[in-house]
Amino acid sequence: MPGWLRPRAGQCHHHRAGNARSAAGHEARRGGWARNTTRMIAQGGVAWRIEVHATLPSTSDIVMGAAEAGAEEGLAVLAYVQTKGRGSRGRNWDSPSGNCFVSVLLRPGGQITAAGAWPLIAALAVADAVLPLLPDPARLSLKWPNDVLLGDKKLGGILIDLAADSAGRLRWLVIGCGVNLAIAPTLPDRMAACLRDEGVDSPPPQLFARSLLASLGKWYMKWQEGELAWIHASWLARAHPIGTRLHVRYAGHDLHGHFAGLSPDGHLLLRITDGIQTISSGEVMLAVS
C-alpha cells in the first residue's frame, strides 16, 4: 500500500509552545466561530458538518474514530492547534496556531486499488483555496503524492487514511490537510513556506477551511461523475513540468530520473535510463540542479 495512505519576507513567526493555547483562543474568536462548535454548510455538493476545536491531539484521529463509529460522510474537524499532528511516512506535523489543520470524512466506495486519485483530488482542492490569495499564482505547484509547494518550499501537505472491507472496497476515507497560512514551521529535511511570506494577509483558518471544503466538494463531484482523466489533467497542469528531475526513495532504493506523468491509477511515472518506472509509494524530492 502506498506510503501516503495510512491501514521571509521576515513575516512568518516560529511557533512557541507556551503561547499556543492563548493564540488558539484568539483564532477561535477571529472570524466569528466559537471553539468546540459545529457549523453546517452545503458547498460543492457535500453537506459539510464542521466541528471547530481550539486544541486537539490530531484532527485525523478524531475523524477516523467517528468513521468507525458510523458517522456519515461530510464530517470535517478543524483544530487551531494540534499537539500530535501526523505527516506522511510517520513524521510529526508541526501544528502551531495560525495555520489550517482540518480533516474530513468521505465514504466514496470503490476499490482500494483506486485510492491513488485521492491525494490528487485533495491537492487540487488545496490549490483552489490558495491560488486566489497569491500575488503570483505561478509560484504554486503540486508534487506527487501529497505536497503543495510555493517555489521549492512546502506550503502544505495531505495525509490519506482509509479502511476497506474484505473484498477491498473502501469503507471510509479520511483526508487530512495542513496548510501554512501564517507560520512556516521548521522542518527537518526541507524548507517551509507560509502565505504571509508572500505578503498575503493570511485568512483565519476557519475561513480558509470553508474555501477548501467548497473546492473539495467540487472535485469529489468530478470523481463521482467518472472524470478521472480530467482530475489527472488538472493535477498535471499544476504540477512541476514533465521532464523535471526527481530523486525518489522507493522500496529501499534511491532512484534518479525525470518526471514522466501519472499512471491510470494516479501513481508516479519516472523516466529512468532503461525505461519508465511506476512508483506507487516513495519519498519524492525535486533534484538539486
PDB file of C-alpha atoms in Angstrom:
ATOM      1  CA  MET A   1       0.000   0.000   0.000  1.00  0.00           C
ATOM      2  CA  PRO A   2       1.359   3.447  -0.854  1.00  0.00           C
ATOM      3  CA  GLY A   3       3.208   5.149   1.965  1.00  0.00           C
ATOM      4  CA  TRP A   4       0.993   8.213   1.804  1.00  0.00           C
ATOM      5  CA  LEU A   5      -2.012   6.034   2.612  1.00  0.00           C
ATOM      6  CA  ARG A   6      -2.193   5.138   6.277  1.00  0.00           C
ATOM      7  CA  PRO A   7      -4.091   0.992   7.326  1.00  0.00           C
ATOM      8  CA  ARG A   8      10.782  35.536   4.822  1.00  0.00           C
ATOM      9  CA  ALA A   9       9.982  38.302   3.991  1.00  0.00           C
ATOM     10  CA  GLY A  10      10.542  38.320   7.728  1.00  0.00           C
ATOM     11  CA  GLN A  11       6.849  37.998   8.433  1.00  0.00           C
ATOM     12  CA  CYS A  12       6.494  34.337   9.410  1.00  0.00           C
ATOM     13  CA  HIS A  13       6.987  33.527  13.062  1.00  0.00           C
ATOM     14  CA  HIS A  14       8.335  30.390  14.678  1.00  0.00           C
ATOM     15  CA  HIS A  15       5.948  28.512  16.944  1.00  0.00           C
ATOM     16  CA  ARG A  16       6.327  28.913  20.695  1.00  0.00           C
ATOM     17  CA  ALA A  17       4.559  26.176  22.622  1.00  0.00           C
ATOM     18  CA  GLY A  18       3.972  28.390  25.632  1.00  0.00           C
ATOM     19  CA  ASN A  19       1.528  30.702  23.877  1.00  0.00           C
ATOM     20  CA  ALA A  20      -0.199  28.138  21.664  1.00  0.00           C
ATOM     21  CA  ARG A  21      -3.360  27.901  23.729  1.00  0.00           C
ATOM     22  CA  SER A  22      -3.891  31.651  24.048  1.00  0.00           C
ATOM     23  CA  ALA A  23      -3.228  32.094  20.332  1.00  0.00           C
ATOM     24  CA  ALA A  24      -5.691  29.312  19.594  1.00  0.00           C
ATOM     25  CA  GLY A  25      -8.279  31.101  21.681  1.00  0.00           C
ATOM     26  CA  HIS A  26      -7.729  34.250  19.639  1.00  0.00           C
ATOM     27  CA  GLU A  27      -8.136  32.319  16.379  1.00  0.00           C
ATOM     28  CA  ALA A  28     -11.281  30.658  17.690  1.00  0.00           C
ATOM     29  CA  ARG A  29     -12.846  34.099  18.062  1.00  0.00           C
ATOM     30  CA  ARG A  30     -11.415  35.618  14.889  1.00  0.00           C
ATOM     31  CA  GLY A  31     -13.938  35.206  12.092  1.00  0.00           C
ATOM     32  CA  GLY A  32     -16.841  34.586  14.442  1.00  0.00           C
ATOM     33  CA  TRP A  33     -16.649  30.835  15.063  1.00  0.00           C
ATOM     34  CA  ALA A  34     -16.593  29.817  18.721  1.00  0.00           C
ATOM     35  CA  ARG A  35     -14.457  26.880  19.716  1.00  0.00           C
ATOM     36  CA  ASN A  36     -15.996  23.412  20.213  1.00  0.00           C
ATOM     37  CA  THR A  37     -18.920  24.228  17.942  1.00  0.00           C
ATOM     38  CA  THR A  38     -20.435  22.626  14.863  1.00  0.00           C
ATOM     39  CA  ARG A  39     -21.306  24.580  11.730  1.00  0.00           C
ATOM     40  CA  MET A  40     -23.368  23.246   8.831  1.00  0.00           C
ATOM     41  CA  ILE A  41     -22.526  24.349   5.297  1.00  0.00           C
ATOM     42  CA  ALA A  42     -23.534  22.848   1.965  1.00  0.00           C
ATOM     43  CA  GLN A  43     -20.822  23.604  -0.555  1.00  0.00           C
ATOM     44  CA  GLY A  44     -19.557  21.729  -3.571  1.00  0.00           C
ATOM     45  CA  GLY A  45     -22.324  19.135  -3.411  1.00  0.00           C
ATOM     46  CA  VAL A  46     -21.485  17.954   0.118  1.00  0.00           C
ATOM     47  CA  ALA A  47     -23.357  18.852   3.305  1.00  0.00           C
ATOM     48  CA  TRP A  48     -20.303  19.562   5.443  1.00  0.00           C
ATOM     49  CA  ARG A  49     -20.618  19.465   9.234  1.00  0.00           C
ATOM     50  CA  ILE A  50     -17.671  21.421  10.603  1.00  0.00           C
ATOM     51  CA  GLU A  51     -16.552  20.881  14.185  1.00  0.00           C
ATOM     52  CA  VAL A  52     -14.242  23.620  15.459  1.00  0.00           C
ATOM     53  CA  HIS A  53     -11.819  22.995  18.342  1.00  0.00           C
ATOM     54  CA  ALA A  54      -9.154  25.161  19.925  1.00  0.00           C
ATOM     55  CA  THR A  55      -6.789  22.222  20.538  1.00  0.00           C
ATOM     56  CA  LEU A  56      -6.816  18.535  19.593  1.00  0.00           C
ATOM     57  CA  PRO A  57      -4.156  15.846  19.508  1.00  0.00           C
ATOM     58  CA  SER A  58      -4.924  15.042  15.837  1.00  0.00           C
ATOM     59  CA  THR A  59      -7.891  16.014  13.687  1.00  0.00           C
ATOM     60  CA  SER A  60      -7.490  12.885  11.560  1.00  0.00           C
ATOM     61  CA  ASP A  61      -7.539  10.615  14.600  1.00  0.00           C
ATOM     62  CA  ILE A  62     -10.814  12.210  15.732  1.00  0.00           C
ATOM     63  CA  VAL A  63     -12.400  11.776  12.297  1.00  0.00           C
ATOM     64  CA  MET A  64     -11.199   8.179  11.970  1.00  0.00           C
ATOM     65  CA  GLY A  65     -12.799   7.357  15.310  1.00  0.00           C
ATOM     66  CA  ALA A  66     -16.036   8.930  14.109  1.00  0.00           C
ATOM     67  CA  ALA A  67     -15.825   6.949  10.863  1.00  0.00           C
ATOM     68  CA  GLU A  68     -15.527   3.668  12.746  1.00  0.00           C
ATOM     69  CA  ALA A  69     -18.494   4.717  14.907  1.00  0.00           C
ATOM     70  CA  GLY A  70     -20.647   5.123  11.790  1.00  0.00           C
ATOM     71  CA  ALA A  71     -20.549   8.878  11.156  1.00  0.00           C
ATOM     72  CA  GLU A  72     -21.913   9.989   7.809  1.00  0.00           C
ATOM     73  CA  GLU A  73     -19.622  11.498   5.199  1.00  0.00           C
ATOM     74  CA  GLY A  74     -19.220  15.253   5.282  1.00  0.00           C
ATOM     75  CA  LEU A  75     -17.833  15.458   8.812  1.00  0.00           C
ATOM     76  CA  ALA A  76     -14.977  17.982   8.986  1.00  0.00           C
ATOM     77  CA  VAL A  77     -12.909  18.621  12.115  1.00  0.00           C
ATOM     78  CA  LEU A  78     -10.828  21.793  12.384  1.00  0.00           C
ATOM     79  CA  ALA A  79      -8.326  22.480  15.165  1.00  0.00           C
ATOM     80  CA  TYR A  80      -6.414  25.712  15.732  1.00  0.00           C
ATOM     81  CA  VAL A  81      -3.599  23.696  17.352  1.00  0.00           C
ATOM     82  CA  GLN A  82      -2.689  20.014  17.069  1.00  0.00           C
ATOM     83  CA  THR A  83      -0.469  18.505  19.742  1.00  0.00           C
ATOM     84  CA  LYS A  84       0.145  15.194  17.924  1.00  0.00           C
ATOM     85  CA  GLY A  85      -0.336  16.057  14.277  1.00  0.00           C
ATOM     86  CA  ARG A  86       0.801  13.434  11.779  1.00  0.00           C
ATOM     87  CA  GLY A  87       2.502  13.858   8.437  1.00  0.00           C
ATOM     88  CA  SER A  88       3.403  11.372   5.751  1.00  0.00           C
ATOM     89  CA  ARG A  89       5.629   8.370   6.437  1.00  0.00           C
ATOM     90  CA  GLY A  90       5.048   8.585  10.187  1.00  0.00           C
ATOM     91  CA  ARG A  91       6.527  12.061  10.619  1.00  0.00           C
ATOM     92  CA  ASN A  92       5.211  14.512  13.173  1.00  0.00           C
ATOM     93  CA  TRP A  93       3.408  17.525  11.679  1.00  0.00           C
ATOM     94  CA  ASP A  94       4.272  20.766  13.467  1.00  0.00           C
ATOM     95  CA  SER A  95       0.884  22.358  14.112  1.00  0.00           C
ATOM     96  CA  PRO A  96       1.118  25.873  15.594  1.00  0.00           C
ATOM     97  CA  SER A  97      -1.815  28.248  15.910  1.00  0.00           C
ATOM     98  CA  GLY A  98      -2.394  30.407  12.846  1.00  0.00           C
ATOM     99  CA  ASN A  99      -2.257  27.620  10.269  1.00  0.00           C
ATOM    100  CA  CYS A 100      -5.087  25.421   8.975  1.00  0.00           C
ATOM    101  CA  PHE A 101      -5.462  21.838  10.212  1.00  0.00           C
ATOM    102  CA  VAL A 102      -8.618  20.126   9.002  1.00  0.00           C
ATOM    103  CA  SER A 103      -9.628  16.517   8.368  1.00  0.00           C
ATOM    104  CA  VAL A 104     -12.727  15.317   6.550  1.00  0.00           C
ATOM    105  CA  LEU A 105     -14.659  12.061   6.259  1.00  0.00           C
ATOM    106  CA  LEU A 106     -15.820  10.709   2.905  1.00  0.00           C
ATOM    107  CA  ARG A 107     -17.434   7.388   2.015  1.00  0.00           C
ATOM    108  CA  PRO A 108     -16.854   7.229  -1.732  1.00  0.00           C
ATOM    109  CA  GLY A 109     -16.995   3.462  -2.156  1.00  0.00           C
ATOM    110  CA  GLY A 110     -14.912   1.983  -4.930  1.00  0.00           C
ATOM    111  CA  GLN A 111     -11.940  -0.322  -4.673  1.00  0.00           C
ATOM    112  CA  ILE A 112      -8.894   0.425  -2.570  1.00  0.00           C
ATOM    113  CA  THR A 113      -6.805  -0.036  -5.727  1.00  0.00           C
ATOM    114  CA  ALA A 114      -8.314   3.241  -6.993  1.00  0.00           C
ATOM    115  CA  ALA A 115      -7.243   5.199  -3.915  1.00  0.00           C
ATOM    116  CA  GLY A 116      -4.388   6.842  -5.806  1.00  0.00           C
ATOM    117  CA  ALA A 117      -6.821   9.507  -7.004  1.00  0.00           C
ATOM    118  CA  TRP A 118      -7.454  10.935  -3.548  1.00  0.00           C
ATOM    119  CA  PRO A 119      -4.131  12.702  -2.870  1.00  0.00           C
ATOM    120  CA  LEU A 120      -4.533  14.327  -6.295  1.00  0.00           C
ATOM    121  CA  ILE A 121      -8.097  15.439  -5.514  1.00  0.00           C
ATOM    122  CA  ALA A 122      -7.089  16.819  -2.118  1.00  0.00           C
ATOM    123  CA  ALA A 123      -4.090  18.666  -3.570  1.00  0.00           C
ATOM    124  CA  LEU A 124      -6.292  20.268  -6.227  1.00  0.00           C
ATOM    125  CA  ALA A 125      -8.717  21.404  -3.532  1.00  0.00           C
ATOM    126  CA  VAL A 126      -5.901  22.999  -1.521  1.00  0.00           C
ATOM    127  CA  ALA A 127      -4.558  24.680  -4.651  1.00  0.00           C
ATOM    128  CA  ASP A 128      -8.003  26.091  -5.481  1.00  0.00           C
ATOM    129  CA  ALA A 129      -8.231  27.602  -1.995  1.00  0.00           C
ATOM    130  CA  VAL A 130      -4.716  29.069  -2.083  1.00  0.00           C
ATOM    131  CA  LEU A 131      -4.441  30.413  -5.634  1.00  0.00           C
ATOM    132  CA  PRO A 132      -6.848  33.385  -5.298  1.00  0.00           C
ATOM    133  CA  LEU A 133      -4.787  34.634  -2.345  1.00  0.00           C
ATOM    134  CA  LEU A 134      -1.408  34.692  -4.094  1.00  0.00           C
ATOM    135  CA  PRO A 135       0.053  37.770  -5.770  1.00  0.00           C
ATOM    136  CA  ASP A 136       1.986  35.407  -8.071  1.00  0.00           C
ATOM    137  CA  PRO A 137      -0.087  32.222  -8.618  1.00  0.00           C
ATOM    138  CA  ALA A 138       2.614  30.775 -10.876  1.00  0.00           C
ATOM    139  CA  ARG A 139       4.750  30.118  -7.799  1.00  0.00           C
ATOM    140  CA  LEU A 140       2.357  27.411  -6.593  1.00  0.00           C
ATOM    141  CA  SER A 141       2.919  23.839  -7.744  1.00  0.00           C
ATOM    142  CA  LEU A 142       1.963  20.306  -6.737  1.00  0.00           C
ATOM    143  CA  LYS A 143       4.416  17.484  -6.070  1.00  0.00           C
ATOM    144  CA  TRP A 144       3.427  13.836  -6.040  1.00  0.00           C
ATOM    145  CA  PRO A 145       1.974  12.417  -3.964  1.00  0.00           C
ATOM    146  CA  ASN A 146       0.919  14.892  -1.286  1.00  0.00           C
ATOM    147  CA  ASP A 147       2.832  18.189  -1.257  1.00  0.00           C
ATOM    148  CA  VAL A 148       1.749  21.721  -2.130  1.00  0.00           C
ATOM    149  CA  LEU A 149       4.746  23.944  -2.868  1.00  0.00           C
ATOM    150  CA  LEU A 150       5.489  27.643  -3.137  1.00  0.00           C
ATOM    151  CA  GLY A 151       8.606  27.795  -5.219  1.00  0.00           C
ATOM    152  CA  ASP A 152      10.702  24.969  -3.792  1.00  0.00           C
ATOM    153  CA  LYS A 153       9.289  25.309  -0.254  1.00  0.00           C
ATOM    154  CA  LYS A 154       6.496  23.275   1.302  1.00  0.00           C
ATOM    155  CA  LEU A 155       3.281  25.216   1.882  1.00  0.00           C
ATOM    156  CA  GLY A 156       1.066  22.284   2.811  1.00  0.00           C
ATOM    157  CA  GLY A 157       0.651  18.553   2.926  1.00  0.00           C
ATOM    158  CA  ILE A 158      -2.025  15.903   2.708  1.00  0.00           C
ATOM    159  CA  LEU A 159      -2.441  12.624   4.561  1.00  0.00           C
ATOM    160  CA  ILE A 160      -4.921   9.948   3.500  1.00  0.00           C
ATOM    161  CA  ASP A 161      -6.216   7.374   5.994  1.00  0.00           C
ATOM    162  CA  LEU A 162      -8.649   4.700   4.859  1.00  0.00           C
ATOM    163  CA  ALA A 163     -10.300   1.401   5.690  1.00  0.00           C
ATOM    164  CA  ALA A 164     -11.541  -1.298   3.323  1.00  0.00           C
ATOM    165  CA  ASP A 165     -13.646  -4.418   3.697  1.00  0.00           C
ATOM    166  CA  SER A 166     -12.507  -7.971   2.967  1.00  0.00           C
ATOM    167  CA  ALA A 167     -13.368  -7.512  -0.713  1.00  0.00           C
ATOM    168  CA  GLY A 168     -11.089  -4.475  -0.984  1.00  0.00           C
ATOM    169  CA  ARG A 169     -13.924  -1.958  -1.169  1.00  0.00           C
ATOM    170  CA  LEU A 170     -13.430   1.326   0.659  1.00  0.00           C
ATOM    171  CA  ARG A 171     -15.472   1.651   3.850  1.00  0.00           C
ATOM    172  CA  TRP A 172     -14.309   5.179   4.615  1.00  0.00           C
ATOM    173  CA  LEU A 173     -11.627   7.655   3.686  1.00  0.00           C
ATOM    174  CA  VAL A 174     -10.207  10.482   5.801  1.00  0.00           C
ATOM    175  CA  ILE A 175      -8.351  13.358   4.164  1.00  0.00           C
ATOM    176  CA  GLY A 176      -6.135  15.395   6.470  1.00  0.00           C
ATOM    177  CA  CYS A 177      -4.868  18.758   5.198  1.00  0.00           C
ATOM    178  CA  GLY A 178      -2.316  21.030   6.810  1.00  0.00           C
ATOM    179  CA  VAL A 179      -1.681  24.409   5.176  1.00  0.00           C
ATOM    180  CA  ASN A 180       0.765  27.040   6.432  1.00  0.00           C
ATOM    181  CA  LEU A 181      -1.189  30.282   6.489  1.00  0.00           C
ATOM    182  CA  ALA A 182       0.681  32.474   8.973  1.00  0.00           C
ATOM    183  CA  ILE A 183       3.648  30.413  10.185  1.00  0.00           C
ATOM    184  CA  ALA A 184       6.355  28.487   8.338  1.00  0.00           C
ATOM    185  CA  PRO A 185       7.365  25.706  10.742  1.00  0.00           C
ATOM    186  CA  THR A 186      10.896  24.396  10.914  1.00  0.00           C
ATOM    187  CA  LEU A 187      11.110  21.087   9.030  1.00  0.00           C
ATOM    188  CA  PRO A 188      13.954  18.587   9.458  1.00  0.00           C
ATOM    189  CA  ASP A 189      14.517  17.856   5.778  1.00  0.00           C
ATOM    190  CA  ARG A 190      13.163  20.769   3.718  1.00  0.00           C
ATOM    191  CA  MET A 191      12.246  24.430   3.781  1.00  0.00           C
ATOM    192  CA  ALA A 192       8.693  25.522   4.559  1.00  0.00           C
ATOM    193  CA  ALA A 193       6.692  28.487   3.297  1.00  0.00           C
ATOM    194  CA  CYS A 194       3.602  30.285   4.530  1.00  0.00           C
ATOM    195  CA  LEU A 195       1.150  32.642   2.862  1.00  0.00           C
ATOM    196  CA  ARG A 196       2.370  35.537   4.991  1.00  0.00           C
ATOM    197  CA  ASP A 197       5.779  35.065   3.356  1.00  0.00           C
ATOM    198  CA  GLU A 198       4.100  36.052   0.097  1.00  0.00           C
ATOM    199  CA  GLY A 199       2.813  39.320   1.506  1.00  0.00           C
ATOM    200  CA  VAL A 200      -0.656  37.838   1.958  1.00  0.00           C
ATOM    201  CA  ASP A 201      -2.850  38.898   4.857  1.00  0.00           C
ATOM    202  CA  SER A 202      -3.396  35.286   5.873  1.00  0.00           C
ATOM    203  CA  PRO A 203      -7.061  34.375   6.393  1.00  0.00           C
ATOM    204  CA  PRO A 204      -8.370  32.914   9.649  1.00  0.00           C
ATOM    205  CA  PRO A 205      -8.083  29.112   9.489  1.00  0.00           C
ATOM    206  CA  GLN A 206     -11.847  28.599   9.648  1.00  0.00           C
ATOM    207  CA  LEU A 207     -12.473  30.870   6.648  1.00  0.00           C
ATOM    208  CA  PHE A 208      -9.731  29.177   4.654  1.00  0.00           C
ATOM    209  CA  ALA A 209     -11.246  25.807   5.591  1.00  0.00           C
ATOM    210  CA  ARG A 210     -14.607  26.862   4.165  1.00  0.00           C
ATOM    211  CA  SER A 211     -12.980  27.636   0.828  1.00  0.00           C
ATOM    212  CA  LEU A 212     -11.051  24.371   0.939  1.00  0.00           C
ATOM    213  CA  LEU A 213     -14.197  22.328   1.635  1.00  0.00           C
ATOM    214  CA  ALA A 214     -16.097  24.026  -1.186  1.00  0.00           C
ATOM    215  CA  SER A 215     -13.327  23.100  -3.603  1.00  0.00           C
ATOM    216  CA  LEU A 216     -13.009  19.574  -2.246  1.00  0.00           C
ATOM    217  CA  GLY A 217     -16.740  19.060  -2.765  1.00  0.00           C
ATOM    218  CA  LYS A 218     -16.384  20.209  -6.372  1.00  0.00           C
ATOM    219  CA  TRP A 219     -13.570  17.754  -7.099  1.00  0.00           C
ATOM    220  CA  TYR A 220     -15.432  14.982  -5.274  1.00  0.00           C
ATOM    221  CA  MET A 221     -18.337  15.524  -7.675  1.00  0.00           C
ATOM    222  CA  LYS A 222     -15.922  15.234 -10.614  1.00  0.00           C
ATOM    223  CA  TRP A 223     -14.737  11.897  -9.220  1.00  0.00           C
ATOM    224  CA  GLN A 224     -18.334  10.703  -8.752  1.00  0.00           C
ATOM    225  CA  GLU A 225     -19.055  11.619 -12.375  1.00  0.00           C
ATOM    226  CA  GLY A 226     -16.155   9.439 -13.540  1.00  0.00           C
ATOM    227  CA  GLU A 227     -13.970  12.379 -14.574  1.00  0.00           C
ATOM    228  CA  LEU A 228     -10.701  10.753 -13.516  1.00  0.00           C
ATOM    229  CA  ALA A 229      -8.934  11.807 -16.712  1.00  0.00           C
ATOM    230  CA  TRP A 230      -9.959  15.423 -16.025  1.00  0.00           C
ATOM    231  CA  ILE A 231      -8.664  15.144 -12.455  1.00  0.00           C
ATOM    232  CA  HIS A 232      -5.321  13.804 -13.692  1.00  0.00           C
ATOM    233  CA  ALA A 233      -5.037  16.505 -16.359  1.00  0.00           C
ATOM    234  CA  SER A 234      -5.889  19.244 -13.861  1.00  0.00           C
ATOM    235  CA  TRP A 235      -3.310  17.951 -11.395  1.00  0.00           C
ATOM    236  CA  LEU A 236      -0.640  17.717 -14.103  1.00  0.00           C
ATOM    237  CA  ALA A 237      -1.388  21.300 -15.161  1.00  0.00           C
ATOM    238  CA  ARG A 238      -0.426  22.454 -11.661  1.00  0.00           C
ATOM    239  CA  ALA A 239       2.458  20.048 -11.067  1.00  0.00           C
ATOM    240  CA  HIS A 240       6.104  20.654 -11.840  1.00  0.00           C
ATOM    241  CA  PRO A 241       6.652  20.246 -15.595  1.00  0.00           C
ATOM    242  CA  ILE A 242       7.082  16.930 -17.373  1.00  0.00           C
ATOM    243  CA  GLY A 243      10.813  16.303 -17.527  1.00  0.00           C
ATOM    244  CA  THR A 244      11.573  17.760 -14.080  1.00  0.00           C
ATOM    245  CA  ARG A 245      14.478  15.927 -12.467  1.00  0.00           C
ATOM    246  CA  LEU A 246      13.384  13.921  -9.425  1.00  0.00           C
ATOM    247  CA  HIS A 247      15.080  11.946  -6.682  1.00  0.00           C
ATOM    248  CA  VAL A 248      12.878   9.132  -5.363  1.00  0.00           C
ATOM    249  CA  ARG A 249      13.461   6.902  -2.348  1.00  0.00           C
ATOM    250  CA  TYR A 250      11.472   3.821  -3.285  1.00  0.00           C
ATOM    251  CA  ALA A 251      11.442   0.284  -1.849  1.00  0.00           C
ATOM    252  CA  GLY A 252      14.788   0.808  -0.138  1.00  0.00           C
ATOM    253  CA  HIS A 253      16.466   2.255  -3.219  1.00  0.00           C
ATOM    254  CA  ASP A 254      17.366   5.718  -4.454  1.00  0.00           C
ATOM    255  CA  LEU A 255      16.163   6.386  -7.980  1.00  0.00           C
ATOM    256  CA  HIS A 256      17.071   9.370 -10.123  1.00  0.00           C
ATOM    257  CA  GLY A 257      15.101  10.241 -13.197  1.00  0.00           C
ATOM    258  CA  HIS A 258      12.698  12.631 -14.837  1.00  0.00           C
ATOM    259  CA  PHE A 259       9.009  13.185 -14.168  1.00  0.00           C
ATOM    260  CA  ALA A 260       7.017  11.434 -16.909  1.00  0.00           C
ATOM    261  CA  GLY A 261       3.435  11.898 -15.698  1.00  0.00           C
ATOM    262  CA  LEU A 262       0.847   9.780 -13.900  1.00  0.00           C
ATOM    263  CA  SER A 263      -0.302   6.205 -14.399  1.00  0.00           C
ATOM    264  CA  PRO A 264      -4.049   5.474 -14.807  1.00  0.00           C
ATOM    265  CA  ASP A 265      -4.095   4.662 -11.067  1.00  0.00           C
ATOM    266  CA  GLY A 266      -2.571   8.018 -10.129  1.00  0.00           C
ATOM    267  CA  HIS A 267       0.907   6.654  -9.481  1.00  0.00           C
ATOM    268  CA  LEU A 268       4.101   8.498 -10.392  1.00  0.00           C
ATOM    269  CA  LEU A 269       5.796   7.711 -13.700  1.00  0.00           C
ATOM    270  CA  LEU A 270       9.566   8.194 -13.534  1.00  0.00           C
ATOM    271  CA  ARG A 271      11.705   8.048 -16.667  1.00  0.00           C
ATOM    272  CA  ILE A 272      14.984   6.310 -15.856  1.00  0.00           C
ATOM    273  CA  THR A 273      17.803   5.121 -18.092  1.00  0.00           C
ATOM    274  CA  ASP A 274      16.134   1.828 -19.026  1.00  0.00           C
ATOM    275  CA  GLY A 275      12.533   2.972 -19.392  1.00  0.00           C
ATOM    276  CA  ILE A 276       9.586   4.140 -17.303  1.00  0.00           C
ATOM    277  CA  GLN A 277       9.330   3.122 -13.647  1.00  0.00           C
ATOM    278  CA  THR A 278       5.896   3.237 -11.974  1.00  0.00           C
ATOM    279  CA  ILE A 279       6.176   4.480  -8.382  1.00  0.00           C
ATOM    280  CA  SER A 280       3.258   3.593  -6.123  1.00  0.00           C
ATOM    281  CA  SER A 281       4.938   4.627  -2.869  1.00  0.00           C
ATOM    282  CA  GLY A 282       8.006   6.595  -2.007  1.00  0.00           C
ATOM    283  CA  GLU A 283       9.531   9.881  -0.966  1.00  0.00           C
ATOM    284  CA  VAL A 284       9.885  12.239  -3.903  1.00  0.00           C
ATOM    285  CA  MET A 285      12.222  15.225  -3.941  1.00  0.00           C
ATOM    286  CA  LEU A 286      12.992  17.766  -6.607  1.00  0.00           C
ATOM    287  CA  ALA A 287      16.568  17.095  -7.676  1.00  0.00           C
ATOM    288  CA  VAL A 288      19.070  19.821  -6.878  1.00  0.00           C
ATOM    289  CA  SER A 289      20.442  21.348 -10.057  1.00  0.00           C
TER     290      SER A 289
END
